Amino acid sequence: MKLFADLYAALDETTRTNDKVAALERYFSAAPPEDAAWAVSFLIGRRPKRLLESRKLAEWAIEEAGVPDWLFGECFNAVGDFAETIALLLPPPQSSTRLPLHYWIEERLLPMRDAGDDTRHAWLLEAWRAMDERQRFAWNKLITGEFRVGVSQNLVVRALAAWAPSGHGVPAETIAHRLMGEWQPAAEFWEQLMAPEQKSAEISRPYPFFLAYPLEGEIEELGAIGEWQVEWKWDGIRAQLIRRGGRTFLWSRGEDLITDRFPELAALGAELPEGTAIDGEVLPWKDGAPLPFAQMQRRIGRKILGNRILAEVPVVLVGFDLLEAGGTDVRERPLEWRRAKLERIAPNPTLVLSPVVTAASWEELKQRQEESRARKVEGFMLKRRGSPYRVGRRRGDWWKWKIQPYSVDAVLIYAEPGHGRRASLFTDYTFGIWDNGALVPFAKAYSGLSDEEIREVDAFVRRNTIGKHGPVHAVKPELVFELAFEGIQRSSRHRSGIAVRFPRMARWRHDKRADEADSIETIRALL
Amino acid sequence: MSLLEIRAAGIWCAAGDFYLDPWAPVDRAIITHAHSDRARPGSRAYLTVREGERLLRAQVGPDAAIQTVEYAEVLSLGAARVSLHPAGHLPGSAQVRIEHGGEVWVFSGDYQLAPDATCTPFEPVRCHTFVTEATFALPVFHWPEAAETIAAIEAWWRANQEAGRLSVLYAEAPGPAQRVLAALDRCIGPIGAHPGIEQFNRIYRGQGIELGRLADHPTLLIAPPGTARAANASTAMVSGWMRIRGTRRRRALDRGFVLSGHADWPALLRAIDETGAATVWATHRHGAALARWLEENGRRAAALETRFGEGEA
């Protein structure tokens, strides 16, 4: 556990990529294989299913720390991180532990899920009392599952490839592929991961997704439009549909196996040729067009999918790439080749081929971008003709070119402290718009301001608080911000009667007074 | 409140007709220490401890009328008897003891209980009412031993030196920057100070406080927060706020070292205890939490809204 806690601290302590890779390599060299497998699993963002309610964890930590509930709450507001708050509040350890990471995970952490409260409580105290502050912090992070440490999957893959022992290099792409799909963190997996190239026996394993960067600069800088294949940028769930060994697997980009959530696509899989992998977007779809994404959210939220919801919100896979054909990895084939092959598979009611948008010039394409909202898409995807299907987020061959967001001017009415690196600062804001002379809450936004602006708003909130509800401060309605957002919908769950997607602060309107902010009528006009 | 009350210009003592660290110009100001949130220019007369006169002058201007006293020297101001006592925060930093009509009040300013070679150590003063700072008044704030922090800074510096990297250590001045300068081991390598630090170093040296040698080509540079970004440098900061991971990450620092000119939670409770005060007023962000804790533990307490800053310390 000490090695792992030191790794966590080392990764956390530097913003330099090379130092992070070096820390990972040091860890892989020192840790036993069963520990290393678990470390990789956590570092790339996998986590065990919920082990313990946060409420219980807080209750036991409060008891062990000997502070009242309210003071724990104050501390959490200042620290902004649950696992860290607990680590900082616990009394000094009574002993120390030399037990390795995999012991703590396999013998204590995972069995917690099925253990009774008394056992869980005893195990937690056992761990806390044997661990120093660093180890407790890492341990609490493992339990709460908020294990983020500023390391991307790409970085872990890079460190693994660089470290690969005994002279036989394993290419980073191979490691990335081996880390996909279902696997059990154990010494055996670690050996497979680091083994020389071999045929994989794992039939469910998806390919790493190729991710586009947002377009930088002017569209004309991409060269001739003829070098690019243009598609609409669909607003759904990115997914890979795989048919192998007579079974169907649907993977989300977050690498969750979501086959069960979409019976239509499980049925589609059964009709695909053996050894097929299609990359696409799962979309709610009716009468040849997408439904609003909010409809999909209704469906995602359900544990049991009844016939009614399946009929109301049917889904399709809008397919745009083919990664495997006839059991062969075809990612290195040119885009046109993969597309042609996909077109031959596609004719199916639940597999829609993502249409290619034609335009004779960039100018014409810009015109056509205005159709985006009516089509319920986010803009365009630009794919370089002749390009392979790459691994992870890469510049150059795929670009996303999104439409300008909607925007309104709204007034800051509530603020609450943020979390993580924004702890102890008021960074989470609620904005109001005018409705009959009163400000009604309209949207929450957390991002878009510079650190300098955040400090200014924080100081404003502290000086202009007019009421408190727990950590939420009501503030004098004075500051106006331009909010940008993607989608807009009627909603009975919001007081303004309107729900927006991805609201964020586009800029601070120092030039506007609160009474000059937008009103509900202006916003309804956007519907 | 009775001996002290809040007015537009700051905290005022009616019996003595003076202000404590006023936030606007007044006729007579008693200054607890020379940080800019406490020592503002424009008042007609200032009173402070002799040890802090030069630092105060640097804040309020060369022509300001500054009267000085020794620690514990008793003055009669109007009907009040006033004396200043060490707070351990800066050279000349003081708690203000005010006695009138059989009542004793102590106004703490900012204070700190651990050893600091650059200033006179904190002394508890018995009183009926204690006005305490509460910058770090939450139990998550407990400081490691200063020696432990200094050793951690030295280890970081040594490792950077071996990697051929400059170490840039951000520290507030006056205060933590000089405390660190005085404590670091010069055998490791040459240390330099940013001009924003050096302007205060001169004052320290001028009154005989030893800060150690400085070099022109340092491997460790002490600089005010937010200055001196260098390409091949590792950056770190000393401050009590570094106790929280988020505040360090927000500044994109490589390391955060916990060392503060303010009392941590256990020290605040100990200091309050040692005053024997029946009533406590707590200033600063976490004043309400401290007051509630004290109330729940059998003392009369309340939070007090002021305009004192919380700095980088």
PDB file of N, CA and C in Angstrom, chain A residues 150-218:
ATOM      1  N   GLY A 150      -4.982  12.843 -12.567  1.00  0.00           N
ATOM      2  CA  GLY A 150      -4.341  13.601 -13.633  1.00  0.00           C
ATOM      3  C   GLY A 150      -3.461  12.759 -14.523  1.00  0.00           C
ATOM      4  N   VAL A 151      -3.875  11.502 -14.698  1.00  0.00           N
ATOM      5  CA  VAL A 151      -3.129  10.617 -15.589  1.00  0.00           C
ATOM      6  C   VAL A 151      -4.120  10.092 -16.618  1.00  0.00           C
ATOM      7  N   SER A 152      -3.825  10.308 -17.894  1.00  0.00           N
ATOM      8  CA  SER A 152      -4.733   9.807 -18.925  1.00  0.00           C
ATOM      9  C   SER A 152      -4.390   8.360 -19.236  1.00  0.00           C
ATOM     10  N   GLN A 153      -5.334   7.692 -19.862  1.00  0.00           N
ATOM     11  CA  GLN A 153      -5.066   6.313 -20.268  1.00  0.00           C
ATOM     12  C   GLN A 153      -3.853   6.265 -21.206  1.00  0.00           C
ATOM     13  N   ASN A 154      -3.782   7.243 -22.113  1.00  0.00           N
ATOM     14  CA  ASN A 154      -2.629   7.303 -23.027  1.00  0.00           C
ATOM     15  C   ASN A 154      -1.306   7.305 -22.275  1.00  0.00           C
ATOM     16  N   LEU A 155      -1.280   8.056 -21.170  1.00  0.00           N
ATOM     17  CA  LEU A 155      -0.048   8.183 -20.405  1.00  0.00           C
ATOM     18  C   LEU A 155       0.321   6.852 -19.743  1.00  0.00           C
ATOM     19  N   VAL A 156      -0.672   6.163 -19.209  1.00  0.00           N
ATOM     20  CA  VAL A 156      -0.420   4.865 -18.587  1.00  0.00           C
ATOM     21  C   VAL A 156       0.103   3.894 -19.643  1.00  0.00           C
ATOM     22  N   VAL A 157      -0.538   3.916 -20.805  1.00  0.00           N
ATOM     23  CA  VAL A 157      -0.122   3.033 -21.896  1.00  0.00           C
ATOM     24  C   VAL A 157       1.322   3.344 -22.289  1.00  0.00           C
ATOM     25  N   ARG A 158       1.620   4.621 -22.376  1.00  0.00           N
ATOM     26  CA  ARG A 158       2.973   5.028 -22.757  1.00  0.00           C
ATOM     27  C   ARG A 158       3.992   4.510 -21.735  1.00  0.00           C
ATOM     28  N   ALA A 159       3.661   4.658 -20.451  1.00  0.00           N
ATOM     29  CA  ALA A 159       4.583   4.207 -19.410  1.00  0.00           C
ATOM     30  C   ALA A 159       4.738   2.689 -19.455  1.00  0.00           C
ATOM     31  N   LEU A 160       3.653   1.978 -19.700  1.00  0.00           N
ATOM     32  CA  LEU A 160       3.730   0.515 -19.778  1.00  0.00           C
ATOM     33  C   LEU A 160       4.607   0.095 -20.955  1.00  0.00           C
ATOM     34  N   ALA A 161       4.409   0.746 -22.089  1.00  0.00           N
ATOM     35  CA  ALA A 161       5.181   0.396 -23.278  1.00  0.00           C
ATOM     36  C   ALA A 161       6.663   0.701 -23.043  1.00  0.00           C
ATOM     37  N   ALA A 162       6.931   1.810 -22.375  1.00  0.00           N
ATOM     38  CA  ALA A 162       8.322   2.193 -22.122  1.00  0.00           C
ATOM     39  C   ALA A 162       8.970   1.230 -21.132  1.00  0.00           C
ATOM     40  N   TRP A 163       8.168   0.733 -20.224  1.00  0.00           N
ATOM     41  CA  TRP A 163       8.724  -0.100 -19.158  1.00  0.00           C
ATOM     42  C   TRP A 163       8.890  -1.559 -19.576  1.00  0.00           C
ATOM     43  N   ALA A 164       8.043  -2.028 -20.508  1.00  0.00           N
ATOM     44  CA  ALA A 164       7.963  -3.444 -20.887  1.00  0.00           C
ATOM     45  C   ALA A 164       9.292  -4.169 -20.709  1.00  0.00           C
ATOM     46  N   PRO A 165       9.334  -5.185 -19.880  1.00  0.00           N
ATOM     47  CA  PRO A 165      10.591  -5.764 -19.419  1.00  0.00           C
ATOM     48  C   PRO A 165      11.305  -6.631 -20.463  1.00  0.00           C
ATOM     49  N   SER A 166      12.487  -6.982 -20.119  1.00  0.00           N
ATOM     50  CA  SER A 166      13.317  -7.987 -20.794  1.00  0.00           C
ATOM     51  C   SER A 166      13.451  -7.787 -22.300  1.00  0.00           C
ATOM     52  N   GLY A 167      13.544  -6.504 -22.684  1.00  0.00           N
ATOM     53  CA  GLY A 167      13.962  -6.237 -24.057  1.00  0.00           C
ATOM     54  C   GLY A 167      12.922  -6.426 -25.138  1.00  0.00           C
ATOM     55  N   HIS A 168      11.872  -7.225 -24.918  1.00  0.00           N
ATOM     56  CA  HIS A 168      10.899  -7.378 -25.996  1.00  0.00           C
ATOM     57  C   HIS A 168       9.905  -6.239 -25.913  1.00  0.00           C
ATOM     58  N   GLY A 169      10.014  -5.282 -26.808  1.00  0.00           N
ATOM     59  CA  GLY A 169       9.099  -4.148 -26.753  1.00  0.00           C
ATOM     60  C   GLY A 169       7.672  -4.594 -27.056  1.00  0.00           C
ATOM     61  N   VAL A 170       6.706  -4.003 -26.348  1.00  0.00           N
ATOM     62  CA  VAL A 170       5.319  -4.218 -26.721  1.00  0.00           C
ATOM     63  C   VAL A 170       4.805  -2.875 -27.220  1.00  0.00           C
ATOM     64  N   PRO A 171       4.311  -2.809 -28.468  1.00  0.00           N
ATOM     65  CA  PRO A 171       3.871  -1.509 -28.977  1.00  0.00           C
ATOM     66  C   PRO A 171       2.728  -0.933 -28.135  1.00  0.00           C
ATOM     67  N   ALA A 172       2.715   0.391 -28.028  1.00  0.00           N
ATOM     68  CA  ALA A 172       1.692   1.055 -27.214  1.00  0.00           C
ATOM     69  C   ALA A 172       0.286   0.687 -27.691  1.00  0.00           C
ATOM     70  N   GLU A 173       0.086   0.571 -29.020  1.00  0.00           N
ATOM     71  CA  GLU A 173      -1.244   0.239 -29.552  1.00  0.00           C
ATOM     72  C   GLU A 173      -1.706  -1.123 -29.027  1.00  0.00           C
ATOM     73  N   THR A 174      -0.757  -2.070 -28.966  1.00  0.00           N
ATOM     74  CA  THR A 174      -1.110  -3.406 -28.479  1.00  0.00           C
ATOM     75  C   THR A 174      -1.532  -3.341 -27.018  1.00  0.00           C
ATOM     76  N   ILE A 175      -0.780  -2.566 -26.238  1.00  0.00           N
ATOM     77  CA  ILE A 175      -1.133  -2.452 -24.819  1.00  0.00           C
ATOM     78  C   ILE A 175      -2.488  -1.788 -24.671  1.00  0.00           C
ATOM     79  N   ALA A 176      -2.714  -0.727 -25.450  1.00  0.00           N
ATOM     80  CA  ALA A 176      -4.016  -0.038 -25.367  1.00  0.00           C
ATOM     81  C   ALA A 176      -5.134  -1.027 -25.681  1.00  0.00           C
ATOM     82  N   HIS A 177      -4.932  -1.840 -26.699  1.00  0.00           N
ATOM     83  CA  HIS A 177      -5.969  -2.801 -27.089  1.00  0.00           C
ATOM     84  C   HIS A 177      -6.183  -3.839 -25.985  1.00  0.00           C
ATOM     85  N   ARG A 178      -5.114  -4.305 -25.387  1.00  0.00           N
ATOM     86  CA  ARG A 178      -5.247  -5.318 -24.336  1.00  0.00           C
ATOM     87  C   ARG A 178      -5.938  -4.783 -23.085  1.00  0.00           C
ATOM     88  N   LEU A 179      -5.874  -3.454 -22.941  1.00  0.00           N
ATOM     89  CA  LEU A 179      -6.512  -2.871 -21.758  1.00  0.00           C
ATOM     90  C   LEU A 179      -8.018  -2.659 -21.958  1.00  0.00           C
ATOM     91  N   MET A 180      -8.511  -2.890 -23.178  1.00  0.00           N
ATOM     92  CA  MET A 180      -9.934  -2.706 -23.445  1.00  0.00           C
ATOM     93  C   MET A 180     -10.702  -3.933 -22.966  1.00  0.00           C
ATOM     94  N   GLY A 181     -12.002  -3.753 -22.871  1.00  0.00           N
ATOM     95  CA  GLY A 181     -12.876  -4.895 -22.599  1.00  0.00           C
ATOM     96  C   GLY A 181     -12.799  -5.387 -21.177  1.00  0.00           C
ATOM     97  N   GLU A 182     -13.212  -6.609 -20.979  1.00  0.00           N
ATOM     98  CA  GLU A 182     -13.305  -7.169 -19.636  1.00  0.00           C
ATOM     99  C   GLU A 182     -12.029  -7.908 -19.269  1.00  0.00           C
ATOM    100  N   TRP A 183     -11.451  -7.563 -18.134  1.00  0.00           N
ATOM    101  CA  TRP A 183     -10.327  -8.345 -17.624  1.00  0.00           C
ATOM    102  C   TRP A 183     -10.259  -8.221 -16.123  1.00  0.00           C
ATOM    103  N   GLN A 184      -9.646  -9.213 -15.510  1.00  0.00           N
ATOM    104  CA  GLN A 184      -9.579  -9.280 -14.060  1.00  0.00           C
ATOM    105  C   GLN A 184      -8.182  -8.849 -13.619  1.00  0.00           C
ATOM    106  N   PRO A 185      -8.053  -7.797 -12.792  1.00  0.00           N
ATOM    107  CA  PRO A 185      -6.713  -7.400 -12.358  1.00  0.00           C
ATOM    108  C   PRO A 185      -6.091  -8.509 -11.498  1.00  0.00           C
ATOM    109  N   ALA A 186      -5.059  -9.145 -12.018  1.00  0.00           N
ATOM    110  CA  ALA A 186      -4.378 -10.230 -11.314  1.00  0.00           C
ATOM    111  C   ALA A 186      -3.017 -10.403 -11.967  1.00  0.00           C
ATOM    112  N   ALA A 187      -2.157 -11.160 -11.300  1.00  0.00           N
ATOM    113  CA  ALA A 187      -0.802 -11.371 -11.820  1.00  0.00           C
ATOM    114  C   ALA A 187      -0.856 -11.935 -13.236  1.00  0.00           C
ATOM    115  N   GLU A 188      -1.810 -12.837 -13.456  1.00  0.00           N
ATOM    116  CA  GLU A 188      -1.940 -13.474 -14.759  1.00  0.00           C
ATOM    117  C   GLU A 188      -2.212 -12.439 -15.854  1.00  0.00           C
ATOM    118  N   PHE A 189      -3.120 -11.525 -15.541  1.00  0.00           N
ATOM    119  CA  PHE A 189      -3.429 -10.486 -16.531  1.00  0.00           C
ATOM    120  C   PHE A 189      -2.202  -9.630 -16.799  1.00  0.00           C
ATOM    121  N   TRP A 190      -1.503  -9.289 -15.744  1.00  0.00           N
ATOM    122  CA  TRP A 190      -0.310  -8.458 -15.879  1.00  0.00           C
ATOM    123  C   TRP A 190       0.683  -9.114 -16.843  1.00  0.00           C
ATOM    124  N   GLU A 191       0.852 -10.432 -16.692  1.00  0.00           N
ATOM    125  CA  GLU A 191       1.790 -11.121 -17.584  1.00  0.00           C
ATOM    126  C   GLU A 191       1.313 -11.104 -19.037  1.00  0.00           C
ATOM    127  N   GLN A 192       0.012 -11.285 -19.219  1.00  0.00           N
ATOM    128  CA  GLN A 192      -0.538 -11.208 -20.593  1.00  0.00           C
ATOM    129  C   GLN A 192      -0.351  -9.818 -21.175  1.00  0.00           C
ATOM    130  N   LEU A 193      -0.561  -8.827 -20.308  1.00  0.00           N
ATOM    131  CA  LEU A 193      -0.477  -7.450 -20.763  1.00  0.00           C
ATOM    132  C   LEU A 193       0.919  -7.126 -21.277  1.00  0.00           C
ATOM    133  N   MET A 194       1.910  -7.642 -20.553  1.00  0.00           N
ATOM    134  CA  MET A 194       3.278  -7.307 -20.900  1.00  0.00           C
ATOM    135  C   MET A 194       3.932  -8.343 -21.823  1.00  0.00           C
ATOM    136  N   ALA A 195       3.170  -9.369 -22.229  1.00  0.00           N
ATOM    137  CA  ALA A 195       3.742 -10.439 -23.046  1.00  0.00           C
ATOM    138  C   ALA A 195       3.992  -9.951 -24.470  1.00  0.00           C
ATOM    139  N   PRO A 196       4.916 -10.642 -25.183  1.00  0.00           N
ATOM    140  CA  PRO A 196       5.136 -10.293 -26.587  1.00  0.00           C
ATOM    141  C   PRO A 196       3.838 -10.480 -27.386  1.00  0.00           C
ATOM    142  N   GLU A 197       3.797  -9.899 -28.582  1.00  0.00           N
ATOM    143  CA  GLU A 197       2.616  -9.976 -29.457  1.00  0.00           C
ATOM    144  C   GLU A 197       2.088 -11.397 -29.556  1.00  0.00           C
ATOM    145  N   GLN A 198       0.815 -11.524 -29.545  1.00  0.00           N
ATOM    146  CA  GLN A 198       0.190 -12.834 -29.650  1.00  0.00           C
ATOM    147  C   GLN A 198      -1.231 -12.635 -30.131  1.00  0.00           C
ATOM    148  N   LYS A 199      -1.861 -13.703 -30.514  1.00  0.00           N
ATOM    149  CA  LYS A 199      -3.267 -13.621 -30.904  1.00  0.00           C
ATOM    150  C   LYS A 199      -4.102 -13.537 -29.629  1.00  0.00           C
ATOM    151  N   SER A 200      -4.999 -12.605 -29.609  1.00  0.00           N
ATOM    152  CA  SER A 200      -5.822 -12.459 -28.418  1.00  0.00           C
ATOM    153  C   SER A 200      -6.981 -13.449 -28.451  1.00  0.00           C
ATOM    154  N   ALA A 201      -7.237 -14.014 -27.287  1.00  0.00           N
ATOM    155  CA  ALA A 201      -8.318 -14.991 -27.216  1.00  0.00           C
ATOM    156  C   ALA A 201      -9.618 -14.346 -26.719  1.00  0.00           C
ATOM    157  N   GLU A 202      -9.503 -13.078 -26.352  1.00  0.00           N
ATOM    158  CA  GLU A 202     -10.649 -12.438 -25.701  1.00  0.00           C
ATOM    159  C   GLU A 202     -11.662 -11.972 -26.755  1.00  0.00           C
ATOM    160  N   ILE A 203     -12.817 -12.614 -26.822  1.00  0.00           N
ATOM    161  CA  ILE A 203     -13.728 -12.305 -27.938  1.00  0.00           C
ATOM    162  C   ILE A 203     -14.513 -11.003 -27.738  1.00  0.00           C
ATOM    163  N   SER A 204     -14.632 -10.551 -26.516  1.00  0.00           N
ATOM    164  CA  SER A 204     -15.475  -9.367 -26.318  1.00  0.00           C
ATOM    165  C   SER A 204     -14.701  -8.065 -26.538  1.00  0.00           C
ATOM    166  N   ARG A 205     -13.377  -8.149 -26.612  1.00  0.00           N
ATOM    167  CA  ARG A 205     -12.545  -6.938 -26.512  1.00  0.00           C
ATOM    168  C   ARG A 205     -12.771  -5.938 -27.641  1.00  0.00           C
ATOM    169  N   PRO A 206     -13.139  -4.714 -27.284  1.00  0.00           N
ATOM    170  CA  PRO A 206     -13.316  -3.675 -28.298  1.00  0.00           C
ATOM    171  C   PRO A 206     -11.978  -3.059 -28.701  1.00  0.00           C
ATOM    172  N   TYR A 207     -11.991  -2.292 -29.761  1.00  0.00           N
ATOM    173  CA  TYR A 207     -10.806  -1.539 -30.166  1.00  0.00           C
ATOM    174  C   TYR A 207     -10.827  -0.187 -29.464  1.00  0.00           C
ATOM    175  N   PRO A 208      -9.640   0.374 -29.207  1.00  0.00           N
ATOM    176  CA  PRO A 208      -9.634   1.733 -28.641  1.00  0.00           C
ATOM    177  C   PRO A 208     -10.319   2.701 -29.616  1.00  0.00           C
ATOM    178  N   PHE A 209     -11.139   3.586 -29.092  1.00  0.00           N
ATOM    179  CA  PHE A 209     -11.853   4.533 -29.958  1.00  0.00           C
ATOM    180  C   PHE A 209     -10.889   5.593 -30.491  1.00  0.00           C
ATOM    181  N   PHE A 210     -11.107   5.964 -31.738  1.00  0.00           N
ATOM    182  CA  PHE A 210     -10.380   7.100 -32.303  1.00  0.00           C
ATOM    183  C   PHE A 210     -11.218   8.348 -31.989  1.00  0.00           C
ATOM    184  N   LEU A 211     -10.581   9.341 -31.365  1.00  0.00           N
ATOM    185  CA  LEU A 211     -11.321  10.531 -30.930  1.00  0.00           C
ATOM    186  C   LEU A 211     -10.824  11.759 -31.674  1.00  0.00           C
ATOM    187  N   ALA A 212     -11.760  12.622 -32.027  1.00  0.00           N
ATOM    188  CA  ALA A 212     -11.411  13.811 -32.815  1.00  0.00           C
ATOM    189  C   ALA A 212     -11.072  14.989 -31.911  1.00  0.00           C
ATOM    190  N   TYR A 213     -10.211  15.843 -32.389  1.00  0.00           N
ATOM    191  CA  TYR A 213      -9.956  17.128 -31.732  1.00  0.00           C
ATOM    192  C   TYR A 213     -10.900  18.180 -32.303  1.00  0.00           C
ATOM    193  N   PRO A 214     -11.239  19.188 -31.505  1.00  0.00           N
ATOM    194  CA  PRO A 214     -12.009  20.291 -32.095  1.00  0.00           C
ATOM    195  C   PRO A 214     -11.149  21.020 -33.121  1.00  0.00           C
ATOM    196  N   LEU A 215     -11.782  21.491 -34.154  1.00  0.00           N
ATOM    197  CA  LEU A 215     -11.089  22.215 -35.211  1.00  0.00           C
ATOM    198  C   LEU A 215     -10.381  23.431 -34.634  1.00  0.00           C
ATOM    199  N   GLU A 216      -9.120  23.602 -35.022  1.00  0.00           N
ATOM    200  CA  GLU A 216      -8.365  24.766 -34.561  1.00  0.00           C
ATOM    201  C   GLU A 216      -8.174  25.675 -35.765  1.00  0.00           C
ATOM    202  N   GLY A 217      -8.369  26.944 -35.588  1.00  0.00           N
ATOM    203  CA  GLY A 217      -8.150  27.871 -36.690  1.00  0.00           C
ATOM    204  C   GLY A 217      -9.279  27.830 -37.708  1.00  0.00           C
ATOM    205  N   GLU A 218      -8.991  28.324 -38.884  1.00  0.00           N
ATOM    206  CA  GLU A 218     -10.016  28.438 -39.922  1.00  0.00           C
ATOM    207  C   GLU A 218     -10.139  27.140 -40.703  1.00  0.00           C
TER     208      GLU A 218
END
